[in-house]
GROMACS .gro file of C-alpha atoms in nm:
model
  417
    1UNK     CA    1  -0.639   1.243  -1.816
    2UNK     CA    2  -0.925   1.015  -1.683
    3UNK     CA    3  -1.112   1.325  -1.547
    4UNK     CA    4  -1.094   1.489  -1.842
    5UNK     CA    5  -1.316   1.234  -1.998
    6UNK     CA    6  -1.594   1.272  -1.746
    7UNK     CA    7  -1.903   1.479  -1.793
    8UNK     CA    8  -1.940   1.782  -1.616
    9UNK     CA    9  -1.580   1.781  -1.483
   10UNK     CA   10  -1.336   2.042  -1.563
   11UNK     CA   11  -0.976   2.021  -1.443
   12UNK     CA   12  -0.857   2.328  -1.302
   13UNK     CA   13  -0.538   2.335  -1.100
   14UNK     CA   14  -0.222   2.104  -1.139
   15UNK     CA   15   0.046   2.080  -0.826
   16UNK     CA   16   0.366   1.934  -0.808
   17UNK     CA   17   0.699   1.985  -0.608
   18UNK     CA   18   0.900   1.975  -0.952
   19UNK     CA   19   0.891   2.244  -1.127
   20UNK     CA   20   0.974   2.036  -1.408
   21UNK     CA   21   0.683   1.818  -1.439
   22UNK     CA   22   0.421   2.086  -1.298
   23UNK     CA   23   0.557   2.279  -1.622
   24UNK     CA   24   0.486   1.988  -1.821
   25UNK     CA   25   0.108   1.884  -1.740
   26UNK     CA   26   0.022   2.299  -1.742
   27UNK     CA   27   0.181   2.333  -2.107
   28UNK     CA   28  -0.065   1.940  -2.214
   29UNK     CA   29  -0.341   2.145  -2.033
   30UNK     CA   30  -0.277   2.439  -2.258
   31UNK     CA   31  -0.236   2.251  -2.547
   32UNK     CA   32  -0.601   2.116  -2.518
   33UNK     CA   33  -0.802   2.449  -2.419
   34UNK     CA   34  -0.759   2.415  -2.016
   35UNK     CA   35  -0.688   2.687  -1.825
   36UNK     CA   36  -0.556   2.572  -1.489
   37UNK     CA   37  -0.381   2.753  -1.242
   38UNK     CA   38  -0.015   2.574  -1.154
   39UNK     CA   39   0.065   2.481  -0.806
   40UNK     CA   40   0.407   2.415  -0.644
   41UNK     CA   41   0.278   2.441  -0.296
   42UNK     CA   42  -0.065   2.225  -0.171
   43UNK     CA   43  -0.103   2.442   0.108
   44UNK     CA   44  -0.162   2.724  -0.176
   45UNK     CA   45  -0.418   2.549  -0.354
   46UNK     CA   46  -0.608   2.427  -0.107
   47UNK     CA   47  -0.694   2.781   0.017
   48UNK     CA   48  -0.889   2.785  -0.343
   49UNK     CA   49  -1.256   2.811  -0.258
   50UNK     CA   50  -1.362   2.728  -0.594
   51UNK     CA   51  -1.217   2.423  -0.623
   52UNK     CA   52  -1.410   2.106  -0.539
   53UNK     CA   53  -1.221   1.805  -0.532
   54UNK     CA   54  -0.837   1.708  -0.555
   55UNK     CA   55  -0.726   1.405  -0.632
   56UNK     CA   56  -0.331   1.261  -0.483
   57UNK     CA   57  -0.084   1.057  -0.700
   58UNK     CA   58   0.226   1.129  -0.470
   59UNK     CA   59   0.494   0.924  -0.297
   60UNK     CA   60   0.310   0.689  -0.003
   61UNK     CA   61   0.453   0.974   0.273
   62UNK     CA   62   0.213   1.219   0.120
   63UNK     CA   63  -0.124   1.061   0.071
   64UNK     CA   64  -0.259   1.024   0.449
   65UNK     CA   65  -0.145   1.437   0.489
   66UNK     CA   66  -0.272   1.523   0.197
   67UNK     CA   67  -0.608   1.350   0.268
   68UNK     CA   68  -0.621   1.542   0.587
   69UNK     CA   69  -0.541   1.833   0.512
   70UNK     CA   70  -0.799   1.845   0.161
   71UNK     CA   71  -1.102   1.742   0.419
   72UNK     CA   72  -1.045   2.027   0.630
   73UNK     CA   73  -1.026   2.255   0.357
   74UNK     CA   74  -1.333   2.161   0.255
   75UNK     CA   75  -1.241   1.936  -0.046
   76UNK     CA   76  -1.322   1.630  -0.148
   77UNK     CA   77  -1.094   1.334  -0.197
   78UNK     CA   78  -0.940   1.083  -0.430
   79UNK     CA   79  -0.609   0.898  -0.318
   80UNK     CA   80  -0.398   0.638  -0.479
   81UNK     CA   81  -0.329   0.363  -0.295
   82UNK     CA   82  -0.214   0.240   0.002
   83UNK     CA   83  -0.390   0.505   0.164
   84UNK     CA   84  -0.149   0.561   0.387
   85UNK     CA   85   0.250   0.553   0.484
   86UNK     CA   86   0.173   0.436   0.879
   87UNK     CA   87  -0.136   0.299   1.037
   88UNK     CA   88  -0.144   0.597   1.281
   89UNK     CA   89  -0.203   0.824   0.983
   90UNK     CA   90  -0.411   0.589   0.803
   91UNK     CA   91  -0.707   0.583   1.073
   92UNK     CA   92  -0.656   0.989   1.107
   93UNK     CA   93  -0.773   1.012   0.721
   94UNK     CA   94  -1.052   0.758   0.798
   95UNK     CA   95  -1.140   1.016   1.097
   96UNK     CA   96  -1.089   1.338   0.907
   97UNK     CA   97  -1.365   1.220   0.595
   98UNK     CA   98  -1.617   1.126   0.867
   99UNK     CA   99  -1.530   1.490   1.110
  100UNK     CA  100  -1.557   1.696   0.785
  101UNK     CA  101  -1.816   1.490   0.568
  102UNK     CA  102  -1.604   1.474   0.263
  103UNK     CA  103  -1.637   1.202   0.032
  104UNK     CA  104  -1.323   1.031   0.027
  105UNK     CA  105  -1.204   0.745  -0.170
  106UNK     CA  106  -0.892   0.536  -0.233
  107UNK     CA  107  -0.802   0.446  -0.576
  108UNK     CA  108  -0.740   0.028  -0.582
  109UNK     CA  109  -0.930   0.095  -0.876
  110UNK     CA  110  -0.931  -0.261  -1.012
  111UNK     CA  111  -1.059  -0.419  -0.684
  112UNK     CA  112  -1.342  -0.145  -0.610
  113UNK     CA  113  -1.580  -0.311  -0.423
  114UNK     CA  114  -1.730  -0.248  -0.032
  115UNK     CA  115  -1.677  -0.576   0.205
  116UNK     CA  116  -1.938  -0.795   0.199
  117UNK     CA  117  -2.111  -1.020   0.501
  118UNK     CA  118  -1.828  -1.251   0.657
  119UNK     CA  119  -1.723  -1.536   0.416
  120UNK     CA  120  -1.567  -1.803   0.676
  121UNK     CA  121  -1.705  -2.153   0.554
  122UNK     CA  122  -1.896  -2.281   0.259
  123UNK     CA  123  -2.179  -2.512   0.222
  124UNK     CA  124  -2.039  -2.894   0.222
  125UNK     CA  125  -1.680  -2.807   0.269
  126UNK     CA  126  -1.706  -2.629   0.636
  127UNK     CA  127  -1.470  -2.355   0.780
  128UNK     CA  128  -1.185  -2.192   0.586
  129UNK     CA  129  -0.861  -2.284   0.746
  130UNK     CA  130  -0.618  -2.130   0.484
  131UNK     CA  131  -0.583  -1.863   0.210
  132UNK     CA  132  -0.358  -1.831  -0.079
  133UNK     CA  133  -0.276  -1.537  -0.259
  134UNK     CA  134   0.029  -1.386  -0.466
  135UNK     CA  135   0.183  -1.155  -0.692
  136UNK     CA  136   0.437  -1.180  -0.961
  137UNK     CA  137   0.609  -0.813  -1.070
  138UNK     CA  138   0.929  -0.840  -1.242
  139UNK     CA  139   1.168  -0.571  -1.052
  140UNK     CA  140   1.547  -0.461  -1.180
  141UNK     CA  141   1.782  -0.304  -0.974
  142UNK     CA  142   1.789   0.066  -0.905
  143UNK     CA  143   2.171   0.034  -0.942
  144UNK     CA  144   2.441   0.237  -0.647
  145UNK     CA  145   2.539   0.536  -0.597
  146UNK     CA  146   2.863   0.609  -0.423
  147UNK     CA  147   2.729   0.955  -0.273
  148UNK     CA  148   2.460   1.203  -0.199
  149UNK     CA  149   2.250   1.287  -0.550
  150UNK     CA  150   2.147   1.671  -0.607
  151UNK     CA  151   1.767   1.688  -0.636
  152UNK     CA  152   1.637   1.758  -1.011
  153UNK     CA  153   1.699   2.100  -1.131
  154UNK     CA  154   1.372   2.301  -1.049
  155UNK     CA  155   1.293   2.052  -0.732
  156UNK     CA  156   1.142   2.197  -0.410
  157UNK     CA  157   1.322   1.911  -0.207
  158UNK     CA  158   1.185   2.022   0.112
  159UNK     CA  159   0.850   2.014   0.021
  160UNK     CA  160   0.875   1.718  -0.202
  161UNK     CA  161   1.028   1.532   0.141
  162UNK     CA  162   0.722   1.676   0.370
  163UNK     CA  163   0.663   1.453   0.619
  164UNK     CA  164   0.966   1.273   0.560
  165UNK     CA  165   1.330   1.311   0.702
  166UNK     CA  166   1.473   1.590   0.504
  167UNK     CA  167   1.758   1.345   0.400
  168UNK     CA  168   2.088   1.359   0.140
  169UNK     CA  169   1.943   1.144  -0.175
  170UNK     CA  170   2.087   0.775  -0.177
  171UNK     CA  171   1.978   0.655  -0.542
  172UNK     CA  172   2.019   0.736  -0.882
  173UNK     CA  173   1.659   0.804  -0.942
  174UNK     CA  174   1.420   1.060  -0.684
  175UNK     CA  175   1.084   1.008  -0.850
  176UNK     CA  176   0.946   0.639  -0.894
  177UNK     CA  177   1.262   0.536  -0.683
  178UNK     CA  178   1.122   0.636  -0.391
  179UNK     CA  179   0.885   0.303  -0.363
  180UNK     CA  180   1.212   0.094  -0.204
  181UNK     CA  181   1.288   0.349   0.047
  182UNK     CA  182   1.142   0.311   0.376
  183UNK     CA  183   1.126   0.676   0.445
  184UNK     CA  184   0.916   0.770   0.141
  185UNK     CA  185   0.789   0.406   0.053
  186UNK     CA  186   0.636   0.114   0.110
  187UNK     CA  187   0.795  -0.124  -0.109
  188UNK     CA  188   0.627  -0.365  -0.339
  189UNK     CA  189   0.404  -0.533  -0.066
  190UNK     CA  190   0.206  -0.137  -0.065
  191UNK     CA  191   0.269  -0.064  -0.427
  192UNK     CA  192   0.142  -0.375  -0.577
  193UNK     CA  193   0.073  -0.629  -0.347
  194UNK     CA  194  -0.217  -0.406  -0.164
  195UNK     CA  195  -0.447  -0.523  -0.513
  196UNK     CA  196  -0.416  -0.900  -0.406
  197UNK     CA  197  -0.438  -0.850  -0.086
  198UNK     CA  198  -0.755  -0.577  -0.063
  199UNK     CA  199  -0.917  -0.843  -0.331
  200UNK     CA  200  -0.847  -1.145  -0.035
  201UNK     CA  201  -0.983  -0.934   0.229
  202UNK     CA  202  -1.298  -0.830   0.034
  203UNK     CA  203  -1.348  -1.162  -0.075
  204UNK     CA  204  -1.334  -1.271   0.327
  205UNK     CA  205  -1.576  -1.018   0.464
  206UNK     CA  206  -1.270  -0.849   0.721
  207UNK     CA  207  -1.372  -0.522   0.848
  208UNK     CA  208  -1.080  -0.550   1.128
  209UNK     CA  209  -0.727  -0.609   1.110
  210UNK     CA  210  -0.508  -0.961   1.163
  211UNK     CA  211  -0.465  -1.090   1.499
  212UNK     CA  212  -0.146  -1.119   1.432
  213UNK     CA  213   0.109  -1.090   1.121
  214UNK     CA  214   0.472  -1.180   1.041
  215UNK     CA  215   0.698  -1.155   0.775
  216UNK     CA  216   1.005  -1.333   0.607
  217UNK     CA  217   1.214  -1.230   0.283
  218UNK     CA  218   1.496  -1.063   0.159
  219UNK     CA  219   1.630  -0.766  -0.095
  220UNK     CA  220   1.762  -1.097  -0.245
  221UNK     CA  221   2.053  -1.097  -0.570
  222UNK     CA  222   2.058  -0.683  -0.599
  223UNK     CA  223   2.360  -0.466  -0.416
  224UNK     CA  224   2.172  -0.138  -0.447
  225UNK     CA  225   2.011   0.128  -0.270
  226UNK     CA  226   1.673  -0.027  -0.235
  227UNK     CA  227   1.594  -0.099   0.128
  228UNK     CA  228   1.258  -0.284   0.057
  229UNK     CA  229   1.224  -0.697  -0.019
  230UNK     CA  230   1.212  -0.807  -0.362
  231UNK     CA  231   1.088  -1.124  -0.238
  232UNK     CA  232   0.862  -1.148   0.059
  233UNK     CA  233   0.626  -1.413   0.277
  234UNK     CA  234   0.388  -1.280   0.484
  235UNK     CA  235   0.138  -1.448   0.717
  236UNK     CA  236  -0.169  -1.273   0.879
  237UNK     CA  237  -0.405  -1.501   1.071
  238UNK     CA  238  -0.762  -1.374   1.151
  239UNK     CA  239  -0.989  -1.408   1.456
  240UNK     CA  240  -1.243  -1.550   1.362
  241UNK     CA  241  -1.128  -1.649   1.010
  242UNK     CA  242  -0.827  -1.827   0.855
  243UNK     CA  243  -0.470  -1.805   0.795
  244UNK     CA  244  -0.358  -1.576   0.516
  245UNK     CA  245  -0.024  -1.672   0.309
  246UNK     CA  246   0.059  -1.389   0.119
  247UNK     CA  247   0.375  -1.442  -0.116
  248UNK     CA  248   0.543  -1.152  -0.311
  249UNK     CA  249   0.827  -1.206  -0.588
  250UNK     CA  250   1.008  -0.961  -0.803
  251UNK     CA  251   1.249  -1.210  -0.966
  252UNK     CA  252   1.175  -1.352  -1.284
  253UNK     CA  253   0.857  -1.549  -1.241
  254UNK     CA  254   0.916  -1.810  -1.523
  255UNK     CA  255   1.197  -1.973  -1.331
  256UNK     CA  256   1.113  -2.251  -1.060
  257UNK     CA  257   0.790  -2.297  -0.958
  258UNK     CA  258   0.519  -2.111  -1.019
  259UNK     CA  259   0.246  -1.916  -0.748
  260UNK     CA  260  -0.142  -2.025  -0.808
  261UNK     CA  261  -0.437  -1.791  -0.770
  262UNK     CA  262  -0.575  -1.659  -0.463
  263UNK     CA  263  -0.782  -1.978  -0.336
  264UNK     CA  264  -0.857  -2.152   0.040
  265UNK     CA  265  -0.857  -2.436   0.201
  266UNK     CA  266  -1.125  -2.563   0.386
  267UNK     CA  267  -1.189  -2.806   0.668
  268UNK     CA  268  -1.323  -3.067   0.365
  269UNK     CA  269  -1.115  -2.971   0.061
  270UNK     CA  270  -0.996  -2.731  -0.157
  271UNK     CA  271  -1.187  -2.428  -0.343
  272UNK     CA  272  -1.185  -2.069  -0.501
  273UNK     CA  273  -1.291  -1.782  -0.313
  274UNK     CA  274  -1.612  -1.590  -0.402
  275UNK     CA  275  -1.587  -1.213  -0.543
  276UNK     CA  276  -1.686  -0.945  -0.358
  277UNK     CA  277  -2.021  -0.825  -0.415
  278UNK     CA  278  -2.054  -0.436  -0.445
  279UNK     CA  279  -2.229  -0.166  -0.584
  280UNK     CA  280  -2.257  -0.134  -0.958
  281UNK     CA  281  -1.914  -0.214  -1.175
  282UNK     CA  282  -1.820  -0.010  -1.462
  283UNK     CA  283  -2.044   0.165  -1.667
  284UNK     CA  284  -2.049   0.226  -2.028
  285UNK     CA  285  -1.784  -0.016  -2.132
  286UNK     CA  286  -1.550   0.243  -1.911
  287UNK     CA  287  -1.197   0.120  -1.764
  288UNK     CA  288  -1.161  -0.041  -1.429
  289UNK     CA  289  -0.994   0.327  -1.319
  290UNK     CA  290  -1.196   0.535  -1.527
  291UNK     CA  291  -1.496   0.376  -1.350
  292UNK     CA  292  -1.356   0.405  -1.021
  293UNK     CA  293  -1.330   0.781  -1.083
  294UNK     CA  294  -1.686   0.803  -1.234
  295UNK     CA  295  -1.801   0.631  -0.882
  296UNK     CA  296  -1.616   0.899  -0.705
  297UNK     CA  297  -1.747   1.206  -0.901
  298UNK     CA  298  -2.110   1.025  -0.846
  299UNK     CA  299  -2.057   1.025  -0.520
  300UNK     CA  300  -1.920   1.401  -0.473
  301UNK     CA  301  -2.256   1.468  -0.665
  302UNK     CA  302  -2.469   1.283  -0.440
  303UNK     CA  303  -2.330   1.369  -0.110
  304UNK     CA  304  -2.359   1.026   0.000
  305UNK     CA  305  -2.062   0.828   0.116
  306UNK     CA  306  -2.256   0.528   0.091
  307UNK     CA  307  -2.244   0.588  -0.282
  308UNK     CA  308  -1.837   0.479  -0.331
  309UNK     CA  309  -1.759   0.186  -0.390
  310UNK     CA  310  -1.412   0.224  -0.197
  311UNK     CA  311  -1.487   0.426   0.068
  312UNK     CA  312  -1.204   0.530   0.278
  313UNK     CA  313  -1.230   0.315   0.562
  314UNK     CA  314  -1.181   0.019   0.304
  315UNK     CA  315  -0.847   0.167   0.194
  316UNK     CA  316  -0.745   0.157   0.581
  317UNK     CA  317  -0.834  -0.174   0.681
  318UNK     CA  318  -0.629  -0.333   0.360
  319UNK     CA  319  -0.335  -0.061   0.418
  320UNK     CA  320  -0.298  -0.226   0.695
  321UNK     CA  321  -0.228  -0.576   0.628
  322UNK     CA  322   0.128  -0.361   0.421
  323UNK     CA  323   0.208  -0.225   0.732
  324UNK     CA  324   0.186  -0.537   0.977
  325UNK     CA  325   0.404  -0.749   0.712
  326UNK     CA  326   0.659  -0.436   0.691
  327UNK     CA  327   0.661  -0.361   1.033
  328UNK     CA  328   0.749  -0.748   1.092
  329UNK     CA  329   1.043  -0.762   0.821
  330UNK     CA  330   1.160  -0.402   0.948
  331UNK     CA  331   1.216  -0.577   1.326
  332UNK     CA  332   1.335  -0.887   1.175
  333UNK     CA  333   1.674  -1.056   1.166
  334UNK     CA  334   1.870  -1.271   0.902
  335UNK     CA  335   1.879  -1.649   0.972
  336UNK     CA  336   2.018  -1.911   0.764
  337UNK     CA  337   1.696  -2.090   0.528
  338UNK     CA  338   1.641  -2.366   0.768
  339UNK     CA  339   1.570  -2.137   1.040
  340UNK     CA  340   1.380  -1.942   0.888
  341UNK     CA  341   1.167  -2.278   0.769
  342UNK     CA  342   1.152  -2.361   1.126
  343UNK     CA  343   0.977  -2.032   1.219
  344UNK     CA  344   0.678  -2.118   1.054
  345UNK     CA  345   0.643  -2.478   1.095
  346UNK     CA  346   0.404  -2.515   1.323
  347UNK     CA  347   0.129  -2.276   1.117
  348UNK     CA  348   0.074  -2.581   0.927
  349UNK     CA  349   0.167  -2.787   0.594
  350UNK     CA  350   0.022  -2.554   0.382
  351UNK     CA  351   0.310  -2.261   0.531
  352UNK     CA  352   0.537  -2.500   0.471
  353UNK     CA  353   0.443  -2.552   0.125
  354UNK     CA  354   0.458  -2.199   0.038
  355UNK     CA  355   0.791  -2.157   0.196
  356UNK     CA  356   0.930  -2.437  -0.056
  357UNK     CA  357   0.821  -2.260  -0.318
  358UNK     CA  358   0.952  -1.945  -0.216
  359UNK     CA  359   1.332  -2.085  -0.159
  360UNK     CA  360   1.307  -2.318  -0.498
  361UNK     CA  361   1.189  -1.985  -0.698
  362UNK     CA  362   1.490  -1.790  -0.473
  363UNK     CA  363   1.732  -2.093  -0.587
  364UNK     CA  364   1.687  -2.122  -0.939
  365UNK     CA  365   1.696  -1.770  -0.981
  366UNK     CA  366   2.049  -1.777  -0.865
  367UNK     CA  367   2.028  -1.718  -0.503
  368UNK     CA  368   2.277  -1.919  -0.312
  369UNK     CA  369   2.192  -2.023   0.055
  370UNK     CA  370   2.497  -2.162   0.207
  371UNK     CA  371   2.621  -1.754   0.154
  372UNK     CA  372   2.289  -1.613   0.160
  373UNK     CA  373   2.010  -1.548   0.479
  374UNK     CA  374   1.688  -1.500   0.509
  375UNK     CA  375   1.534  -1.206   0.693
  376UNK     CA  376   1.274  -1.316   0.962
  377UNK     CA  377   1.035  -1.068   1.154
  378UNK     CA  378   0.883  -1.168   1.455
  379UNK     CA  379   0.499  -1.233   1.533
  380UNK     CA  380   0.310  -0.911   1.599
  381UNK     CA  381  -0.005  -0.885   1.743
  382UNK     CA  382  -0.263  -0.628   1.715
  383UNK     CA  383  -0.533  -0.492   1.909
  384UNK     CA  384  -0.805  -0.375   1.676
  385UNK     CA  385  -0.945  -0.120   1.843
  386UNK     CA  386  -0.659   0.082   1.969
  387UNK     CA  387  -0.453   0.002   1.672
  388UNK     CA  388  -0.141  -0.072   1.855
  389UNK     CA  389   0.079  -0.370   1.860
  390UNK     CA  390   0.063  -0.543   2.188
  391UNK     CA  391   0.282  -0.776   2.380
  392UNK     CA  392   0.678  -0.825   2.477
  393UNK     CA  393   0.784  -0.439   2.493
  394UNK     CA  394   1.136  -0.472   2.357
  395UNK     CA  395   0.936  -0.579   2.025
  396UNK     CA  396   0.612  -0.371   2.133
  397UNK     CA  397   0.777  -0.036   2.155
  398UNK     CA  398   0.985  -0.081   1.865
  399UNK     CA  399   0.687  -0.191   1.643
  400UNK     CA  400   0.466   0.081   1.704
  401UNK     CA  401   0.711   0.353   1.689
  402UNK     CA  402   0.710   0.228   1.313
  403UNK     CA  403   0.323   0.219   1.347
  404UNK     CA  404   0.319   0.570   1.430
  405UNK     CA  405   0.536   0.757   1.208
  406UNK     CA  406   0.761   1.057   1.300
  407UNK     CA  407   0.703   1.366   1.128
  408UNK     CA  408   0.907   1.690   1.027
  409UNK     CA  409   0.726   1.996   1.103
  410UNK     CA  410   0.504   2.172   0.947
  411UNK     CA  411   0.404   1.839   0.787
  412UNK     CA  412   0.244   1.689   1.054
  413UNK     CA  413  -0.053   1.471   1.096
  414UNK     CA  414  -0.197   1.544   1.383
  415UNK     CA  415  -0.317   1.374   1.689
  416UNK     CA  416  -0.685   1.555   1.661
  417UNK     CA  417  -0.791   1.603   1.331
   0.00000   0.00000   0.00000
């Protein structure tokens, strides 16, 4: 729709596993004097020469592959966010753009800035020590089903699964569902919680991953077939930089106490965070996503990378601070509150603050804790220039397995590029 609004920018191909939908967005494009060609297949329009530039609104599984695969047919490249369902695949998008030249970038359209010089201290209040940041999403149920589900009449199933196990359908719901399922999704902390956290890690100057990253939460007051947390901690401390407490809640956010901005301490008090700087904002009076899109057509134009504003290396290096905290909670393992308190005691008072919040919101939102545990991922550390998790293999091995990603042929990212 967005495109459509652009100068000099013609939309001319539509693709989507359902025939359903597909059928839908040709008939709109119809009804306002577009001729596009309908795609079920992305292997069928990507052998179209004529076409320039695609831009990828699919389920998490899909985005890295179909990155890939668009740069080395010679297409330029928008993709939602997170970039990526792994951090394997993630850094083989970053390395397909930069192999191919294509201009690549990832759509955290309201956060679209490049990083910045380092931001680690401030005049007359010293280092940062500790960072803040939140969100609040109201999330219901998806309900249970008490069998497989058939696909949606006029559904490719295979292809819509891809990468993904080609599994029976556990939930009411296929399309939007798909977020809470670890095979397809990447739960809230991916969905949502990337904006915060890409906006933290701009406003900190981190071209790098974490250290090291853990995890604590639950899929707390909902029996259904969501596997993801509704209601997550995660930690990430830097080196050099500070301690990042990232909170994520999907219950009601009026009851108990409330989350405050993204702010940091620092070794002599207590203060915002600067914005990114970046290239040029929005133009015109245009949307935050319309303008992201205008950057990217720029850009395609230009020929010059330089020219995005969210190139997608940037989309990596947020991505993943989602996949460390997942990864984490994935290897975790329930333990009553206190424990789970005790695990991060000794990261400091403001941790420990956070936590409090986190079970007070939890408890006045009906949660009960004498019946109810916490789930507690271990510490994971991460060398940044292989990528992998290192340390204790019976963790190690299990954490990058995750890191890596298993795929189902012919859907495969591959090792080369």
């Amino acid at each position: 729709r967005l495109l459509r609004e652009l100068p000099g920018v013609r939309v001319v191909a539509l693709c989507d596993a359902d025939r359903g939908v597909l059928d839908r967005g040709v008939k709109e494009a119809e009804r306002l004097g577009e001729k596009v060609a309908g795609y079920v297949d992305l292997r069928k329009l990507l052998e179209d020469a004529s076409i320039d530039a695609v831009t990828s609104a699919t389920p998490d599984h899909w985005h890295a592959l179909v990155t890939i695969w668009a740069c080395q047919a010679g297409k330029d490249v928008y993709v939602e966010k997170p970039l990526s369902h792994n951090i394997f695949e993630g850094r083989k998008a970053v390395e397909a753009a930069e192999k191919y030249g294509r201009i690549v970038q990832w759509g955290n359209a309201s956060h679209g800035h490049r990083t910045g010089a380092p931001h680690l201290e401030k005049e007359g209040l010293g280092r940062i020590r500790v960072v803040w940041s939140s969100l609040n999403r109201m999330r219901q149920s998806i309900g249970k089903v008490d069998g497989p589900q058939q696909p949606p009449e006029g559904l490719d199933y295979d292809l819509w699964c891809g990468p993904a196990p080609l599994e029976p359908i556990m939930r009411r719901n296929l399309h939007y569902d798909w977020h809470w399922v670890w095979s397809t999704g990447t739960g809230e902390l991916g969905n949502n919680g990337i904006y915060p956290l890409d906006d933290m890690r701009l406003r900190l100057g981190q071209t790098a991953p974490p250290k090291r990253a853990m995890s604590l939460g639950g899929r707390f007051l909902f029996d259904d077939d969501g596997q993801t947390p509704n209601t997550q901690l995660a930690l990430f401390q830097y080196d050099p930089g500070p301690l990042v407490l990232f909170e994520l809640r999907n219950l009601p956010s009026e009851k108990g106490p409330k989350t405050k901005p993204t702010r940091a301490k620092y070794d002599g008090g207590e203060s915002g965070l600067p914005s990114p700087q970046g290239p040029e904002g929005d133009r015109g009076g245009f949307s935050a996503h319309k303008g992201h899109l205008f950057n990217f057509i720029a850009a395609v134009r230009s020929r010059k990378a330089s020219d995005l504003r969210a190139p997608v290396v940037e989309g990596h290096w947020s991505t993943v601070l989602v996949h460390m905290a997942n990864i984490s909670y994935r290897l975790g393992t329930p333990r009553r509150v206190e424990a789970a308190r005790e695990a991060i005691q000794d990261q400091g008072a403001e941790a420990l603050e956070v936590f409090d919040g986190f079970r007070e919101h939890l408890e006045v939102n009906g949660v009960d804790f004498s019946k109810t545990e916490v789930v507690v991922g271990p510490w994971l550390e991460l060398d940044p220039k292989t990528e992998r998790f290192v340390g204790a293999p019976d963790v190690v091995d299990r954490a990058n397995e995750l890191a890596r990603g298993r795929y189902r042929a012919p859907f495969v990212v591959p090792e080369q590029v």
